[in-house]
Short mmCIF file of C-alpha atoms and ligand atoms in Angstrom, two decimals:
data_model
loop_
_atom_site.label_atom_id
_atom_site.label_comp_id
_atom_site.label_asym_id
_atom_site.label_seq_id
_atom_site.Cartn_x
_atom_site.Cartn_y
_atom_site.Cartn_z
CA MET H 24 -2.40 -10.23 67.56
CA THR H 25 0.51 -12.23 68.49
CA ASN H 26 2.17 -15.26 67.05
CA GLY H 27 2.81 -16.82 70.36
CA LEU H 28 6.65 -17.45 70.16
CA LEU H 29 7.13 -15.44 73.15
CA GLU H 30 4.18 -15.96 75.03
CA GLY H 31 4.99 -15.57 78.90
CA LYS H 32 8.24 -14.38 78.17
CA ARG H 33 9.46 -11.14 79.96
CA ILE H 34 11.93 -9.47 77.83
CA VAL H 35 14.32 -6.38 78.25
CA VAL H 36 15.42 -4.24 75.45
CA THR H 37 18.18 -1.65 75.90
CA GLY H 38 18.41 0.71 73.05
CA GLY H 39 14.46 0.23 72.64
CA ALA H 40 13.28 3.50 71.70
CA SER H 41 14.77 3.56 68.26
CA GLY H 42 15.61 1.78 65.21
CA ILE H 43 16.59 -1.98 65.69
CA GLY H 44 15.88 -2.16 69.67
CA ARG H 45 12.37 -0.24 68.95
CA SER H 46 11.73 -2.88 66.30
CA VAL H 47 12.66 -5.69 68.71
CA ALA H 48 10.57 -4.36 71.58
CA GLN H 49 7.47 -4.59 68.63
CA VAL H 50 8.31 -8.20 67.14
CA CYS H 51 8.85 -9.32 70.71
CA ALA H 52 5.60 -7.76 71.94
CA SER H 53 3.82 -9.11 68.60
CA ALA H 54 5.11 -12.61 69.71
CA GLY H 55 3.28 -12.25 73.08
CA ALA H 56 6.08 -10.93 75.39
CA ARG H 57 5.83 -8.46 77.89
CA VAL H 58 8.65 -5.63 77.19
CA ALA H 59 10.81 -3.54 79.22
CA VAL H 60 12.26 -0.74 76.96
CA ALA H 61 15.26 0.83 78.42
CA ASP H 62 16.74 3.66 76.62
CA LEU H 63 18.62 7.23 77.31
CA ASP H 64 15.59 9.12 77.33
CA ARG H 65 12.68 8.10 79.40
CA GLY H 66 10.17 9.92 77.37
CA LEU H 67 10.88 8.25 74.20
CA ALA H 68 11.14 4.76 75.59
CA ALA H 69 7.54 5.68 77.16
CA ALA H 70 6.44 6.56 73.61
CA ALA H 71 7.74 3.27 72.26
CA ILE H 72 5.97 1.17 74.84
CA ALA H 73 2.80 2.84 74.13
CA GLU H 74 2.85 1.58 70.30
CA LEU H 75 3.25 -1.98 71.48
CA PRO H 76 0.56 -4.51 71.22
CA GLY H 77 -0.58 -6.27 74.69
CA SER H 78 -0.09 -4.90 78.09
CA GLY H 79 2.13 -4.83 81.13
CA HIS H 80 5.10 -3.18 79.16
CA VAL H 81 7.76 -1.12 80.95
CA ALA H 82 9.73 1.95 80.10
CA VAL H 83 12.98 2.65 81.87
CA ALA H 84 15.28 5.46 81.58
CA LEU H 85 19.09 3.77 81.33
CA ASP H 86 22.54 4.66 80.50
CA VAL H 87 24.38 1.74 79.60
CA THR H 88 27.94 3.48 80.49
CA ASP H 89 26.62 3.74 84.24
CA PRO H 90 26.88 0.36 85.94
CA ALA H 91 24.91 1.68 88.93
CA VAL H 92 22.21 2.98 86.94
CA VAL H 93 22.10 -0.39 84.97
CA ASP H 94 21.76 -2.40 88.29
CA THR H 95 18.92 -0.40 89.54
CA ALA H 96 17.13 -0.24 86.05
CA PHE H 97 17.43 -4.08 85.89
CA ALA H 98 16.14 -4.40 89.49
CA THR H 99 12.89 -2.51 88.50
CA CYS H 100 12.70 -4.33 85.47
CA ALA H 101 12.89 -7.53 87.17
CA ALA H 102 10.21 -6.16 89.87
CA GLU H 103 7.92 -4.84 87.34
CA LEU H 104 7.99 -7.90 84.74
CA GLY H 105 8.32 -10.47 87.63
CA GLY H 106 11.52 -11.76 86.37
CA ILE H 107 13.60 -11.33 82.90
CA ASP H 108 13.68 -14.45 80.28
CA GLY H 109 15.44 -12.37 77.76
CA VAL H 110 17.96 -9.34 77.19
CA VAL H 111 18.21 -7.91 73.75
CA ASN H 112 21.33 -5.47 73.88
CA CYS H 113 20.72 -2.78 71.25
CA ALA H 114 21.75 0.46 72.74
CA GLY H 115 25.10 1.79 70.96
CA ILE H 116 26.58 4.66 68.87
CA TRP H 117 28.19 4.68 65.46
CA LYS H 118 30.46 8.24 64.53
CA PRO H 119 31.64 7.64 61.36
CA ARG H 120 32.99 11.41 61.26
CA GLU H 121 35.08 11.02 64.11
CA ASP H 122 36.27 7.62 64.20
CA GLY H 123 38.85 7.78 61.21
CA PRO H 124 41.91 8.38 59.90
CA ILE H 125 43.22 6.89 63.02
CA THR H 126 45.49 10.14 63.33
CA ARG H 127 42.56 12.24 63.85
CA VAL H 128 40.77 9.61 66.37
CA THR H 129 40.73 11.77 69.85
CA ASP H 130 40.97 10.14 72.98
CA GLU H 131 37.47 10.88 74.00
CA THR H 132 36.06 9.29 70.60
CA TRP H 133 38.05 6.37 71.58
CA ASP H 134 36.71 6.01 74.76
CA LYS H 135 33.14 7.37 74.24
CA ILE H 136 32.55 4.75 71.81
CA ILE H 137 34.09 1.67 73.71
CA ALA H 138 32.56 2.83 76.79
CA VAL H 139 28.72 2.77 75.12
CA ASN H 140 28.97 -0.07 72.93
CA LEU H 141 31.37 -2.64 74.78
CA THR H 142 31.63 -1.62 78.16
CA GLY H 143 27.59 -0.76 78.21
CA THR H 144 27.19 -4.32 76.69
CA PHE H 145 29.37 -5.58 79.53
CA ASN H 146 27.22 -3.73 82.39
CA VAL H 147 24.19 -4.81 80.95
CA CYS H 148 24.78 -8.31 80.83
CA ARG H 149 26.32 -8.76 84.24
CA ALA H 150 23.24 -7.26 85.53
CA ALA H 151 21.01 -9.70 83.32
CA VAL H 152 23.45 -12.65 84.36
CA ARG H 153 22.56 -11.53 88.18
CA VAL H 154 19.00 -11.78 87.72
CA MET H 155 18.99 -14.69 85.25
CA GLU H 156 21.44 -17.01 87.56
CA PRO H 157 19.18 -17.46 90.45
CA GLN H 158 16.25 -18.15 87.75
CA GLY H 159 18.45 -21.07 86.37
CA ALA H 160 17.19 -19.57 82.89
CA GLY H 161 17.52 -16.49 80.50
CA SER H 162 18.70 -15.74 77.30
CA ILE H 163 21.17 -12.99 76.48
CA VAL H 164 21.32 -11.55 72.95
CA THR H 165 24.36 -8.75 72.24
CA VAL H 166 24.29 -7.01 68.75
CA ALA H 167 27.90 -6.49 67.41
CA SER H 168 27.97 -5.83 63.62
CA VAL H 169 29.50 -7.38 60.64
CA VAL H 170 32.61 -5.09 61.17
CA ALA H 171 33.36 -7.24 64.32
CA ILE H 172 34.44 -9.66 61.55
CA THR H 173 35.71 -7.99 58.55
CA GLY H 174 36.77 -4.79 60.18
CA TRP H 175 36.02 -1.61 58.54
CA GLU H 176 38.12 1.49 57.00
CA LYS H 177 37.95 4.46 59.14
CA LEU H 178 35.91 3.16 61.52
CA ASN H 179 38.69 2.13 63.92
CA ALA H 180 36.92 2.56 67.55
CA TYR H 181 33.42 1.08 66.40
CA SER H 182 35.29 -1.99 64.63
CA ALA H 183 37.12 -2.42 67.82
CA SER H 184 34.11 -2.26 70.17
CA LYS H 185 31.95 -4.62 68.08
CA GLY H 186 34.82 -7.04 67.79
CA GLY H 187 35.05 -6.88 71.54
CA VAL H 188 31.34 -7.27 71.67
CA LEU H 189 31.75 -10.63 69.70
CA SER H 190 34.59 -12.36 71.89
CA PHE H 191 32.89 -11.25 75.10
CA SER H 192 29.27 -12.81 74.33
CA ARG H 193 31.50 -16.11 73.42
CA ALA H 194 33.15 -15.89 76.43
CA LEU H 195 30.31 -15.54 78.60
CA ALA H 196 28.26 -18.12 76.65
CA ILE H 197 30.77 -20.75 77.78
CA GLU H 198 30.54 -19.49 81.22
CA CYS H 199 26.67 -19.62 81.76
CA GLY H 200 25.92 -22.75 79.75
CA THR H 201 25.42 -24.75 82.54
CA LYS H 202 23.39 -21.83 84.49
CA GLY H 203 20.57 -22.04 82.12
CA ILE H 204 21.73 -19.11 80.37
CA ARG H 205 22.42 -18.98 76.77
CA VAL H 206 24.35 -15.91 74.88
CA ASN H 207 24.11 -15.34 71.18
CA CYS H 208 25.75 -12.34 69.24
CA ILE H 209 23.80 -10.75 66.07
CA CYS H 210 25.98 -9.21 63.43
CA PRO H 211 23.81 -7.04 61.76
CA GLY H 212 24.86 -5.77 58.03
CA VAL H 213 23.74 -2.10 56.72
CA ILE H 214 20.22 -1.47 58.30
CA GLU H 215 18.16 1.45 57.94
CA THR H 216 17.68 3.22 60.96
CA PRO H 217 17.99 6.47 62.43
CA MET H 218 21.86 5.86 63.00
CA THR H 219 22.51 5.24 59.45
CA GLU H 220 20.13 7.08 57.55
CA LYS H 221 22.16 10.56 57.21
CA VAL H 222 25.35 8.21 55.95
CA LEU H 223 22.96 5.97 53.50
CA ALA H 224 21.28 9.30 52.18
CA TYR H 225 24.54 9.96 50.15
CA SER H 226 26.45 6.56 50.05
CA GLN H 227 25.23 3.06 49.87
CA PRO H 228 27.38 0.05 49.67
CA THR H 229 27.25 -1.66 46.22
CA VAL H 230 27.47 -5.32 47.23
CA LEU H 231 24.49 -6.49 48.71
CA PRO H 232 23.74 -10.04 47.41
CA ILE H 233 20.27 -9.79 48.81
CA GLY H 234 19.59 -6.65 46.45
CA ARG H 235 18.41 -4.35 49.37
CA LEU H 236 19.46 -2.84 52.57
CA GLY H 237 18.08 -4.30 55.89
CA ARG H 238 15.22 -3.08 57.81
CA PRO H 239 15.30 -3.19 61.38
CA GLU H 240 12.66 -5.98 61.54
CA ASP H 241 15.42 -8.14 59.73
CA ILE H 242 17.39 -8.29 62.98
CA ALA H 243 14.52 -8.02 65.50
CA ARG H 244 13.28 -11.26 64.05
CA THR H 245 16.37 -12.91 64.80
CA ALA H 246 16.59 -11.57 67.98
CA ALA H 247 13.31 -12.79 68.80
CA PHE H 248 14.13 -16.11 67.83
CA LEU H 249 17.22 -16.16 69.91
CA CYS H 250 15.13 -15.15 72.82
CA SER H 251 12.52 -18.23 72.15
CA ASP H 252 12.40 -21.64 73.64
CA TRP H 253 13.20 -22.85 69.66
CA ALA H 254 16.63 -21.61 70.12
CA GLY H 255 17.00 -23.71 73.37
CA PHE H 256 20.56 -25.60 72.25
CA THR H 257 21.84 -22.26 70.28
CA THR H 258 24.41 -20.49 72.25
CA ALA H 259 27.52 -18.95 72.10
CA SER H 260 26.53 -18.31 68.41
CA THR H 261 27.46 -15.58 65.83
CA VAL H 262 24.36 -14.77 63.78
CA VAL H 263 25.23 -12.83 60.54
CA VAL H 264 22.53 -11.00 59.17
CA ASP H 265 23.44 -8.92 56.17
CA GLY H 266 21.84 -9.96 53.26
CA GLY H 267 25.14 -11.78 52.35
CA PHE H 268 27.44 -8.65 52.58
CA SER H 269 30.17 -9.84 54.59
CA ALA H 270 30.56 -12.73 51.97
CA ALA H 271 30.27 -10.92 48.87
P1 NAP Z 28 19.64 3.88 67.08
O1 NAP Z 28 18.64 3.68 66.01
O2 NAP Z 28 20.45 4.79 66.96
O3 NAP Z 28 19.15 3.19 68.26
C1 NAP Z 28 20.27 3.24 69.23
C2 NAP Z 28 19.27 3.41 70.25
O4 NAP Z 28 20.53 3.44 71.59
C3 NAP Z 28 19.01 4.85 70.64
O5 NAP Z 28 17.77 4.89 71.18
C4 NAP Z 28 20.22 5.75 71.34
O6 NAP Z 28 19.62 7.07 72.06
C5 NAP Z 28 20.33 4.26 72.41
N1 NAP Z 28 21.68 4.93 73.07
C6 NAP Z 28 22.71 5.27 72.80
N2 NAP Z 28 23.46 5.48 73.71
C7 NAP Z 28 23.00 4.75 74.92
C8 NAP Z 28 23.41 4.70 76.09
N3 NAP Z 28 24.44 5.38 76.32
N4 NAP Z 28 22.47 4.13 77.16
C9 NAP Z 28 21.61 3.73 76.75
N5 NAP Z 28 21.00 3.69 75.23
C10 NAP Z 28 21.73 4.67 74.61
O7 NAP Z 28 20.81 2.61 66.11
P2 NAP Z 28 20.30 1.17 65.70
O8 NAP Z 28 20.72 1.21 64.22
O9 NAP Z 28 19.07 0.94 65.72
O10 NAP Z 28 21.49 0.41 66.13
C11 NAP Z 28 21.21 -0.55 67.34
C12 NAP Z 28 22.52 -1.33 67.40
O11 NAP Z 28 22.70 -2.40 66.50
C13 NAP Z 28 23.50 -0.64 67.82
O12 NAP Z 28 24.75 -1.27 68.83
C14 NAP Z 28 24.65 -0.61 66.54
O13 NAP Z 28 25.86 -0.29 66.73
C15 NAP Z 28 24.27 -2.11 65.90
N6 NAP Z 28 24.33 -2.13 64.63
C16 NAP Z 28 23.36 -1.34 63.57
C17 NAP Z 28 23.71 -1.27 62.19
C18 NAP Z 28 22.97 -0.54 61.32
O14 NAP Z 28 23.45 -0.22 60.29
N7 NAP Z 28 21.77 0.25 61.71
C19 NAP Z 28 24.60 -1.98 61.66
C20 NAP Z 28 25.30 -3.24 62.77
C21 NAP Z 28 25.13 -2.85 63.96
P3 NAP Z 28 19.93 8.08 71.49
O15 NAP Z 28 19.49 8.34 70.26
O16 NAP Z 28 19.21 9.45 72.57
O17 NAP Z 28 21.23 8.50 71.48
#
């Protein structure tokens, strides 16, 4: 059953084997898109596409920190899907035990988080623009976090990486506007996924105006809208999806 919002669209989802990315793949496929799920483990990516409605979906192995691997993966996706209309950057890491206090943050932790979250987003967006520019059309969705706006005590590298994703997304949107490529950044609040489940098991945010934690589909539906033609005048936007958390 599809709702047709993304009928005929071809969408690549990084980090699509888990959490928010997996939900993005499901929502986009349900809306009529053919989806490429790109993740570290090809087997998990294949398991994710096996659950999707519709046909013609693709699973690819991808480490976003390796630019050559990203370029090859995007060439594969473009060839197998016949082009790429949308890219949703969901690959990311969060290391709350290692990311603070600052005097205990190692160089390795800092480098790893920046490499995956920020440089990885750059690598993926560059590969996406290389495919979309000759098409004259495309939509790129980046995924930062509310911490890109608020910062978060003892999440030093993560906050920096997500602040970088937000600024980079705006810069890229300005550059790409007249190329027909829209770029928008979603800032999720606290979403129940494999990334957060251990921490949420013993500590939950107390101030959530909407009265519940976020679900992966809360972010996925926003991403699907941003990939769709209904968002045709929406670019360089920061879309906060946090149940009111950052305002409270
Ligand atoms: P998740 O369930 O852990 O999913 C992230 C996916 O990215 C996993 O499949 C992971 O693979 C993959 N990945 C990690 N490193 C990668 C790499 N180098 N190359 C390619 N794929 C890689 O996390 P999530 O909660 O869905 O988070 C998705 C995005 O939303 C992240 O950018 C996260 O920072 C952001 N976000 C999440 C929340 C939240 O509350 N959950 C809030 C704000 C922002 P492995 O599992 O094998 O590592």
